[in-house]
């Protein structure tokens, strides 16, 4: 990955995304939120989901396979940023982690967060939550071809 990938996709952005997701569902497993980031932090996927109605992850992969060619690499590259963001949010008192689940402790009004990129990401989070809700975490790992 390019060095600027980590500048563009940093702990501040990931923390905002985590808070936005938790604002909508209150808790999520660590394994599941790890799958959200490579999707939400890919501008091509975000723009595509803003324009199209997608009803399942298989159709998204079929329609745009190039979006998922390096999914496993992006997944692995974003894990340290995810862990740093979770640590930061937990130490600041916004979340708590129990076993494999992340819970909101002190909700924050994410609508006050500025930035056009974040606003686009935030607007597709509900769509992505619905899209991925029909799959078990194990099925998503298999469908997205994540290698652990």
Coordinates of C-alpha atoms in Angstrom, one line a residue:
X1 CA 0.0 0.0 0.0
X2 CA 1.1 3.5 -0.7
X3 CA 2.2 5.6 2.2
X4 CA -0.5 8.2 1.5
X5 CA -3.1 5.5 1.9
X6 CA -2.5 5.7 5.7
X7 CA -2.7 9.4 5.7
X8 CA -6.0 9.4 3.7
X9 CA -7.4 6.5 5.7
X10 CA -6.4 7.5 9.2
X11 CA -7.6 6.9 12.8
X12 CA -9.7 10.1 12.8
X13 CA -11.7 9.0 9.8
X14 CA -12.0 5.4 11.1
X15 CA -13.1 6.7 14.5
X16 CA -15.8 8.8 12.9
X17 CA -17.0 5.8 10.9
X18 CA -17.1 3.6 14.0
X19 CA -19.1 6.2 15.9
X20 CA -21.5 6.6 13.0
X21 CA -22.1 2.8 12.7
X22 CA -22.6 2.5 16.5
X23 CA -25.0 5.5 16.3
X24 CA -27.2 3.3 14.1
X25 CA -26.9 -0.1 15.7
X26 CA -25.4 0.3 19.2
X27 CA -23.1 -2.7 19.0
X28 CA -21.1 -4.7 16.5
X29 CA -18.6 -7.5 16.6
X30 CA -14.9 -6.7 15.9
X31 CA -14.8 -9.3 13.2
X32 CA -17.8 -7.6 11.4
X33 CA -16.7 -4.0 11.7
X34 CA -13.3 -5.1 10.2
X35 CA -15.1 -6.0 7.0
X36 CA -16.9 -2.6 6.8
X37 CA -13.7 -0.5 6.6
X38 CA -12.3 -1.7 3.3
X39 CA -15.7 -1.0 1.7
X40 CA -16.3 2.3 3.4
X41 CA -12.8 3.7 2.8
X42 CA -12.8 2.9 -0.9
X43 CA -14.0 6.0 -2.7
X44 CA -15.0 4.0 -5.8
X45 CA -17.3 1.8 -3.7
X46 CA -18.8 4.7 -1.8
X47 CA -19.6 6.6 -5.0
X48 CA -21.1 3.5 -6.6
X49 CA -23.3 2.8 -3.6
X50 CA -24.4 6.4 -3.6
X51 CA -25.6 6.1 -7.2
X52 CA -26.9 2.5 -7.3
X53 CA -29.4 0.4 -5.5
X54 CA -27.6 -2.9 -4.6
X55 CA -29.6 -5.7 -2.9
X56 CA -26.9 -8.1 -2.0
X57 CA -23.1 -8.3 -1.7
X58 CA -22.8 -10.9 -4.5
X59 CA -24.4 -8.5 -7.0
X60 CA -22.0 -5.8 -6.0
X61 CA -19.0 -8.1 -6.4
X62 CA -20.4 -9.3 -9.8
X63 CA -21.2 -5.8 -11.0
X64 CA -17.8 -4.3 -9.9
X65 CA -15.3 -7.1 -9.4
X66 CA -12.3 -4.8 -9.6
X67 CA -13.5 -3.1 -6.4
X68 CA -12.8 -6.3 -4.6
X69 CA -9.6 -7.6 -6.3
X70 CA -7.4 -6.3 -3.5
X71 CA -10.0 -6.5 -0.7
X72 CA -7.9 -8.9 1.4
X73 CA -4.9 -6.6 1.2
X74 CA -6.9 -3.5 2.2
X75 CA -8.5 -5.5 5.0
X76 CA -5.1 -6.4 6.4
X77 CA -3.7 -2.9 5.9
X78 CA -6.6 -1.3 7.8
X79 CA -6.5 -3.6 10.9
X80 CA -3.8 -1.6 12.7
X81 CA -5.8 1.6 12.1
X82 CA -9.0 0.0 13.3
X83 CA -7.2 -1.2 16.5
X84 CA -5.7 2.3 17.1
X85 CA -9.1 3.9 16.5
X86 CA -10.9 1.5 18.9
X87 CA -8.2 2.1 21.5
X88 CA -8.6 5.9 21.1
X89 CA -12.4 5.7 21.3
X90 CA -12.3 3.5 24.4
X91 CA -9.8 5.6 26.2
X92 CA -11.9 8.7 25.4
X93 CA -15.0 7.0 26.9
X94 CA -17.0 6.8 23.7
X95 CA -17.1 3.0 23.4
X96 CA -16.3 -0.1 25.4
X97 CA -15.3 -3.6 24.2
X98 CA -16.5 -6.8 25.8
X99 CA -15.2 -10.0 24.4
X100 CA -15.6 -9.6 20.6
X101 CA -18.2 -6.9 20.7
X102 CA -18.0 -3.1 20.5
X103 CA -20.7 -1.1 22.3
X104 CA -21.4 2.6 22.4
X105 CA -20.9 4.1 25.8
X106 CA -21.4 7.8 25.3
X107 CA -23.1 8.6 22.0
X108 CA -21.9 11.5 20.0
X109 CA -23.8 13.5 17.5
X110 CA -22.1 12.4 14.3
X111 CA -24.1 14.9 12.2
X112 CA -21.8 17.6 13.6
X113 CA -18.7 16.0 12.1
X114 CA -17.6 18.0 9.1
X115 CA -16.0 16.9 5.8
X116 CA -17.4 16.0 2.4
X117 CA -15.7 12.6 2.3
X118 CA -17.1 11.6 5.7
X119 CA -20.6 12.9 4.8
X120 CA -20.6 10.6 1.7
X121 CA -19.4 7.6 3.8
X122 CA -22.0 8.3 6.5
X123 CA -24.8 8.5 4.0
X124 CA -24.1 4.9 2.7
X125 CA -23.6 3.3 6.1
X126 CA -27.4 2.6 6.6
X127 CA -27.5 1.0 3.1
X128 CA -24.4 -1.0 3.8
X129 CA -25.8 -2.2 7.2
X130 CA -28.9 -3.4 5.5
X131 CA -26.9 -5.0 2.6
X132 CA -24.7 -6.9 5.0
X133 CA -27.2 -7.7 7.6
X134 CA -28.6 -10.7 5.8
X135 CA -25.2 -12.5 6.0
X136 CA -23.5 -14.1 8.9
X137 CA -20.0 -12.8 9.6
X138 CA -18.5 -16.1 8.5
X139 CA -20.4 -15.9 5.2
X140 CA -19.1 -12.4 4.6
X141 CA -15.5 -13.4 5.2
X142 CA -15.9 -16.2 2.7
X143 CA -17.8 -14.1 0.1
X144 CA -15.2 -11.3 0.3
X145 CA -12.4 -13.8 0.2
X146 CA -10.6 -12.6 3.3
X147 CA -7.7 -14.8 4.3
X148 CA -6.9 -14.9 8.0

